[in-house]
């Protein structure tokens, strides 16, 4: 079993993924900025780690990875849109610092929660708040693909609160509703499946088995059609 560290440990997806990883036998560290979130995070069975990832230096992230004895690093953080400067600071710059820190400390396995359209250009004008997110995620994903890390990039579609009933591995922006619970299930499954290393897996709600679908996903390194 592995020591799994989740960046963005109080996020809606992370709070669903943490108990699944704990149930699978992993030791889980949930990286959070606000100490007041500790109790909620630790109810999942994870250990809270306080670190402001937006402002943490690469060295500070390295120290955190060493202290937690991280084997697998999961990026599940995000600025949440809106503020362009914060979006670039978190979704691009901070994400890249975690990749650099992982490489410097020998943490080979890195799982990125991205989104289905990442790297396919801009679907909105520059004046739209989502434009910065599209740009930041494309840059961060490209940096990860060019790194020496054993990466998997996950590309869920539009997130919903629906229950997870199955998966479809696809890249269809017109049919992309994706329960957050399904994203959590995919994170847990990918941690245990080294056949997903080097893959970018776009997915949404469907009827297939998660474990079988991710194992059978094409060995693509991006989401471009």
mmCIF file of C-alpha atoms in Angstrom:
data_model
loop_
_atom_site.group_PDB
_atom_site.id
_atom_site.type_symbol
_atom_site.label_atom_id
_atom_site.label_comp_id
_atom_site.label_asym_id
_atom_site.label_seq_id
_atom_site.Cartn_x
_atom_site.Cartn_y
_atom_site.Cartn_z
ATOM 1 C CA UNK A 1 0.000 0.000 0.000
ATOM 2 C CA UNK A 2 1.105 3.562 -0.617
ATOM 3 C CA UNK A 3 1.386 6.898 1.135
ATOM 4 C CA UNK A 4 -0.941 9.038 -0.986
ATOM 5 C CA UNK A 5 -0.835 12.816 -0.674
ATOM 6 C CA UNK A 6 -3.723 14.833 -2.116
ATOM 7 C CA UNK A 7 -3.174 18.508 -2.879
ATOM 8 C CA UNK A 8 -6.489 20.292 -2.394
ATOM 9 C CA UNK A 9 -7.514 17.906 0.349
ATOM 10 C CA UNK A 10 -10.667 19.800 1.332
ATOM 11 C CA UNK A 11 -12.057 19.986 -2.194
ATOM 12 C CA UNK A 12 -15.350 18.310 -3.049
ATOM 13 C CA UNK A 13 -13.676 15.587 -5.094
ATOM 14 C CA UNK A 14 -10.870 15.031 -2.579
ATOM 15 C CA UNK A 15 -13.285 14.593 0.327
ATOM 16 C CA UNK A 16 -14.921 11.801 -1.650
ATOM 17 C CA UNK A 17 -11.642 10.232 -2.744
ATOM 18 C CA UNK A 18 -9.955 10.173 0.654
ATOM 19 C CA UNK A 19 -12.214 7.567 2.314
ATOM 20 C CA UNK A 20 -12.033 5.373 -0.804
ATOM 21 C CA UNK A 21 -8.235 5.431 -0.673
ATOM 22 C CA UNK A 22 -8.232 4.736 3.067
ATOM 23 C CA UNK A 23 -10.627 1.830 2.550
ATOM 24 C CA UNK A 24 -8.242 0.447 -0.074
ATOM 25 C CA UNK A 25 -5.517 0.373 2.572
ATOM 26 C CA UNK A 26 -3.539 3.481 1.698
ATOM 27 C CA UNK A 27 -2.256 6.073 4.149
ATOM 28 C CA UNK A 28 -3.715 9.376 2.974
ATOM 29 C CA UNK A 29 -2.406 12.898 3.575
ATOM 30 C CA UNK A 30 -4.783 15.744 2.746
ATOM 31 C CA UNK A 31 -2.993 19.029 2.085
ATOM 32 C CA UNK A 32 -5.147 21.990 3.147
ATOM 33 C CA UNK A 33 -4.572 25.714 3.604
ATOM 34 C CA UNK A 34 -7.038 26.385 6.408
ATOM 35 C CA UNK A 35 -6.475 24.622 9.760
ATOM 36 C CA UNK A 36 -10.209 24.964 10.452
ATOM 37 C CA UNK A 37 -10.799 22.301 7.795
ATOM 38 C CA UNK A 38 -8.770 19.726 9.728
ATOM 39 C CA UNK A 39 -11.693 18.060 11.518
ATOM 40 C CA UNK A 40 -13.735 17.564 8.358
ATOM 41 C CA UNK A 41 -10.769 16.155 6.456
ATOM 42 C CA UNK A 42 -9.756 13.783 9.231
ATOM 43 C CA UNK A 43 -13.302 12.382 9.422
ATOM 44 C CA UNK A 44 -12.494 10.761 6.066
ATOM 45 C CA UNK A 45 -9.611 8.854 7.631
ATOM 46 C CA UNK A 46 -6.952 11.096 6.080
ATOM 47 C CA UNK A 47 -4.290 13.027 7.973
ATOM 48 C CA UNK A 48 -4.483 16.789 7.537
ATOM 49 C CA UNK A 49 -1.319 18.569 6.388
ATOM 50 C CA UNK A 50 -1.356 22.367 6.602
ATOM 51 C CA UNK A 51 0.325 24.072 3.654
ATOM 52 C CA UNK A 52 -0.747 27.072 1.584
ATOM 53 C CA UNK A 53 -0.006 25.568 -1.804
ATOM 54 C CA UNK A 54 -0.546 28.857 -3.641
ATOM 55 C CA UNK A 55 2.304 30.525 -1.759
ATOM 56 C CA UNK A 56 4.477 27.534 -0.846
ATOM 57 C CA UNK A 57 7.914 27.452 -2.439
ATOM 58 C CA UNK A 58 9.216 24.386 -4.222
ATOM 59 C CA UNK A 59 11.491 23.748 -1.234
ATOM 60 C CA UNK A 60 8.565 23.898 1.189
ATOM 61 C CA UNK A 61 6.659 21.418 -0.963
ATOM 62 C CA UNK A 62 9.723 19.166 -1.065
ATOM 63 C CA UNK A 63 9.888 19.213 2.728
ATOM 64 C CA UNK A 64 6.204 18.310 2.967
ATOM 65 C CA UNK A 65 6.652 15.370 0.595
ATOM 66 C CA UNK A 66 9.583 14.109 2.636
ATOM 67 C CA UNK A 67 7.779 14.509 5.957
ATOM 68 C CA UNK A 68 4.710 12.642 4.701
ATOM 69 C CA UNK A 69 6.862 9.976 3.002
ATOM 70 C CA UNK A 70 4.756 10.437 -0.093
ATOM 71 C CA UNK A 71 4.709 7.664 -2.698
ATOM 72 C CA UNK A 72 1.860 9.000 -4.837
ATOM 73 C CA UNK A 73 1.024 12.675 -5.329
ATOM 74 C CA UNK A 74 -2.481 13.640 -6.472
ATOM 75 C CA UNK A 75 -3.291 17.150 -7.682
ATOM 76 C CA UNK A 76 -6.954 17.892 -6.949
ATOM 77 C CA UNK A 77 -6.685 21.604 -6.185
ATOM 78 C CA UNK A 78 -8.028 24.536 -8.127
ATOM 79 C CA UNK A 79 -8.695 28.219 -7.834
ATOM 80 C CA UNK A 80 -12.329 27.721 -8.753
ATOM 81 C CA UNK A 81 -12.313 30.222 -11.605
ATOM 82 C CA UNK A 82 -13.048 33.917 -11.426
ATOM 83 C CA UNK A 83 -9.839 35.645 -10.388
ATOM 84 C CA UNK A 84 -7.358 35.323 -13.270
ATOM 85 C CA UNK A 85 -4.274 36.007 -11.175
ATOM 86 C CA UNK A 86 -5.233 33.398 -8.581
ATOM 87 C CA UNK A 87 -6.124 30.901 -11.303
ATOM 88 C CA UNK A 88 -2.657 31.144 -12.834
ATOM 89 C CA UNK A 89 -1.043 31.130 -9.379
ATOM 90 C CA UNK A 90 -2.725 27.865 -8.373
ATOM 91 C CA UNK A 91 -3.757 25.900 -11.460
ATOM 92 C CA UNK A 92 -0.527 26.604 -13.330
ATOM 93 C CA UNK A 93 2.342 27.860 -11.171
ATOM 94 C CA UNK A 94 1.652 25.975 -7.937
ATOM 95 C CA UNK A 95 0.838 22.803 -9.842
ATOM 96 C CA UNK A 96 4.163 22.992 -11.664
ATOM 97 C CA UNK A 97 6.028 23.555 -8.388
ATOM 98 C CA UNK A 98 4.518 20.334 -7.016
ATOM 99 C CA UNK A 99 5.769 18.477 -10.098
ATOM 100 C CA UNK A 100 9.242 19.930 -9.659
ATOM 101 C CA UNK A 101 9.207 19.049 -5.963
ATOM 102 C CA UNK A 102 8.095 15.500 -6.764
ATOM 103 C CA UNK A 103 10.990 15.078 -9.180
ATOM 104 C CA UNK A 104 13.517 16.540 -6.747
ATOM 105 C CA UNK A 105 12.399 14.235 -3.923
ATOM 106 C CA UNK A 106 12.029 11.058 -5.967
ATOM 107 C CA UNK A 107 8.225 10.867 -5.855
ATOM 108 C CA UNK A 108 7.653 9.257 -9.249
ATOM 109 C CA UNK A 109 3.889 8.713 -9.308
ATOM 110 C CA UNK A 110 1.796 11.805 -10.053
ATOM 111 C CA UNK A 111 -1.939 11.913 -10.770
ATOM 112 C CA UNK A 112 -3.362 15.125 -12.193
ATOM 113 C CA UNK A 113 -7.080 15.896 -12.022
ATOM 114 C CA UNK A 114 -7.497 18.054 -15.109
ATOM 115 C CA UNK A 115 -10.604 18.375 -17.292
ATOM 116 C CA UNK A 116 -11.843 16.848 -20.524
ATOM 117 C CA UNK A 117 -11.115 19.819 -22.779
ATOM 118 C CA UNK A 118 -7.588 20.551 -21.561
ATOM 119 C CA UNK A 119 -5.154 21.230 -24.388
ATOM 120 C CA UNK A 120 -7.822 21.520 -27.071
ATOM 121 C CA UNK A 121 -7.612 25.289 -27.361
ATOM 122 C CA UNK A 122 -10.005 27.882 -26.025
ATOM 123 C CA UNK A 123 -13.753 27.360 -26.047
ATOM 124 C CA UNK A 124 -14.472 30.799 -24.602
ATOM 125 C CA UNK A 125 -13.252 34.339 -25.408
ATOM 126 C CA UNK A 126 -10.410 35.895 -23.437
ATOM 127 C CA UNK A 127 -12.897 38.068 -21.572
ATOM 128 C CA UNK A 128 -14.518 34.955 -20.064
ATOM 129 C CA UNK A 129 -13.307 33.878 -16.616
ATOM 130 C CA UNK A 130 -12.833 30.293 -17.854
ATOM 131 C CA UNK A 131 -10.201 31.422 -20.372
ATOM 132 C CA UNK A 132 -7.489 31.662 -17.712
ATOM 133 C CA UNK A 133 -8.364 28.192 -16.412
ATOM 134 C CA UNK A 134 -8.137 26.695 -19.915
ATOM 135 C CA UNK A 135 -4.715 28.263 -20.371
ATOM 136 C CA UNK A 136 -3.380 27.337 -16.939
ATOM 137 C CA UNK A 137 -4.458 23.711 -17.149
ATOM 138 C CA UNK A 138 -3.017 23.303 -20.643
ATOM 139 C CA UNK A 139 0.370 24.629 -19.493
ATOM 140 C CA UNK A 140 0.426 22.508 -16.322
ATOM 141 C CA UNK A 141 -0.600 19.341 -18.166
ATOM 142 C CA UNK A 142 2.064 19.932 -20.828
ATOM 143 C CA UNK A 143 4.734 20.385 -18.157
ATOM 144 C CA UNK A 144 3.654 17.097 -16.568
ATOM 145 C CA UNK A 145 3.751 15.208 -19.869
ATOM 146 C CA UNK A 146 7.283 16.490 -20.505
ATOM 147 C CA UNK A 147 8.500 15.538 -17.024
ATOM 148 C CA UNK A 148 10.141 12.310 -15.871
ATOM 149 C CA UNK A 149 7.189 11.543 -13.603
ATOM 150 C CA UNK A 150 5.003 8.451 -13.892
ATOM 151 C CA UNK A 151 1.905 10.479 -14.596
ATOM 152 C CA UNK A 152 -1.753 9.896 -15.262
ATOM 153 C CA UNK A 153 -3.887 12.851 -16.344
ATOM 154 C CA UNK A 154 -7.601 12.552 -15.611
ATOM 155 C CA UNK A 155 -10.100 14.442 -17.754
ATOM 156 C CA UNK A 156 -13.576 14.471 -16.231
ATOM 157 C CA UNK A 157 -16.336 16.401 -17.947
ATOM 158 C CA UNK A 158 -18.789 18.809 -16.335
ATOM 159 C CA UNK A 159 -18.972 17.927 -12.641
ATOM 160 C CA UNK A 160 -22.272 17.034 -10.984
ATOM 161 C CA UNK A 161 -23.476 15.828 -7.596
ATOM 162 C CA UNK A 162 -25.143 12.743 -9.075
ATOM 163 C CA UNK A 163 -24.270 9.299 -7.701
ATOM 164 C CA UNK A 164 -21.634 7.352 -9.614
ATOM 165 C CA UNK A 165 -23.095 4.388 -11.458
ATOM 166 C CA UNK A 166 -20.402 3.675 -14.026
ATOM 167 C CA UNK A 167 -17.972 5.275 -16.449
ATOM 168 C CA UNK A 168 -17.539 5.943 -20.140
ATOM 169 C CA UNK A 169 -14.069 6.760 -21.397
ATOM 170 C CA UNK A 170 -14.705 9.333 -24.094
ATOM 171 C CA UNK A 171 -13.817 12.807 -25.273
ATOM 172 C CA UNK A 172 -17.271 14.113 -26.154
ATOM 173 C CA UNK A 173 -17.901 17.695 -24.941
ATOM 174 C CA UNK A 174 -21.593 17.290 -25.773
ATOM 175 C CA UNK A 175 -22.020 14.250 -23.524
ATOM 176 C CA UNK A 176 -19.803 14.859 -20.557
ATOM 177 C CA UNK A 177 -21.699 15.060 -17.266
ATOM 178 C CA UNK A 178 -19.456 13.515 -14.632
ATOM 179 C CA UNK A 179 -20.363 12.876 -10.980
ATOM 180 C CA UNK A 180 -17.722 14.031 -8.511
ATOM 181 C CA UNK A 181 -18.121 10.652 -6.854
ATOM 182 C CA UNK A 182 -17.032 9.046 -10.133
ATOM 183 C CA UNK A 183 -13.908 11.228 -10.254
ATOM 184 C CA UNK A 184 -13.109 10.054 -6.716
ATOM 185 C CA UNK A 185 -13.550 6.424 -7.777
ATOM 186 C CA UNK A 186 -11.260 6.945 -10.761
ATOM 187 C CA UNK A 187 -8.558 8.524 -8.572
ATOM 188 C CA UNK A 188 -8.653 5.539 -6.218
ATOM 189 C CA UNK A 189 -8.578 3.063 -9.095
ATOM 190 C CA UNK A 190 -5.684 4.807 -10.878
ATOM 191 C CA UNK A 191 -3.559 4.812 -7.715
ATOM 192 C CA UNK A 192 -3.751 1.010 -7.763
ATOM 193 C CA UNK A 193 -3.275 0.533 -11.509
ATOM 194 C CA UNK A 194 0.189 1.167 -12.935
ATOM 195 C CA UNK A 195 -1.102 0.340 -16.423
ATOM 196 C CA UNK A 196 -2.516 3.883 -16.444
ATOM 197 C CA UNK A 197 0.949 5.450 -16.251
ATOM 198 C CA UNK A 198 1.522 7.733 -19.228
ATOM 199 C CA UNK A 199 -2.176 7.929 -20.074
ATOM 200 C CA UNK A 200 -4.533 10.877 -20.351
ATOM 201 C CA UNK A 201 -8.013 9.514 -19.645
ATOM 202 C CA UNK A 202 -11.070 11.621 -20.562
ATOM 203 C CA UNK A 203 -14.273 10.277 -19.050
ATOM 204 C CA UNK A 204 -17.854 10.933 -18.035
ATOM 205 C CA UNK A 205 -20.798 9.056 -16.552
ATOM 206 C CA UNK A 206 -21.551 5.756 -18.210
ATOM 207 C CA UNK A 207 -22.227 2.100 -17.547
ATOM 208 C CA UNK A 208 -18.760 0.519 -17.716
ATOM 209 C CA UNK A 209 -16.710 -0.733 -14.780
ATOM 210 C CA UNK A 210 -14.207 1.874 -13.627
ATOM 211 C CA UNK A 211 -11.321 -0.540 -13.154
ATOM 212 C CA UNK A 212 -11.839 -2.244 -16.495
ATOM 213 C CA UNK A 213 -12.385 1.006 -18.394
ATOM 214 C CA UNK A 214 -9.263 2.778 -17.163
ATOM 215 C CA UNK A 215 -7.131 -0.298 -17.791
ATOM 216 C CA UNK A 216 -8.473 -0.500 -21.348
ATOM 217 C CA UNK A 217 -8.157 3.239 -22.031
ATOM 218 C CA UNK A 218 -5.928 4.052 -25.014
ATOM 219 C CA UNK A 219 -2.327 4.945 -24.206
ATOM 220 C CA UNK A 220 -2.725 8.611 -25.145
ATOM 221 C CA UNK A 221 -0.751 11.372 -23.443
ATOM 222 C CA UNK A 222 -3.279 14.148 -24.034
ATOM 223 C CA UNK A 223 -6.997 14.685 -24.655
ATOM 224 C CA UNK A 224 -6.730 15.868 -28.254
ATOM 225 C CA UNK A 225 -8.938 14.009 -30.685
#
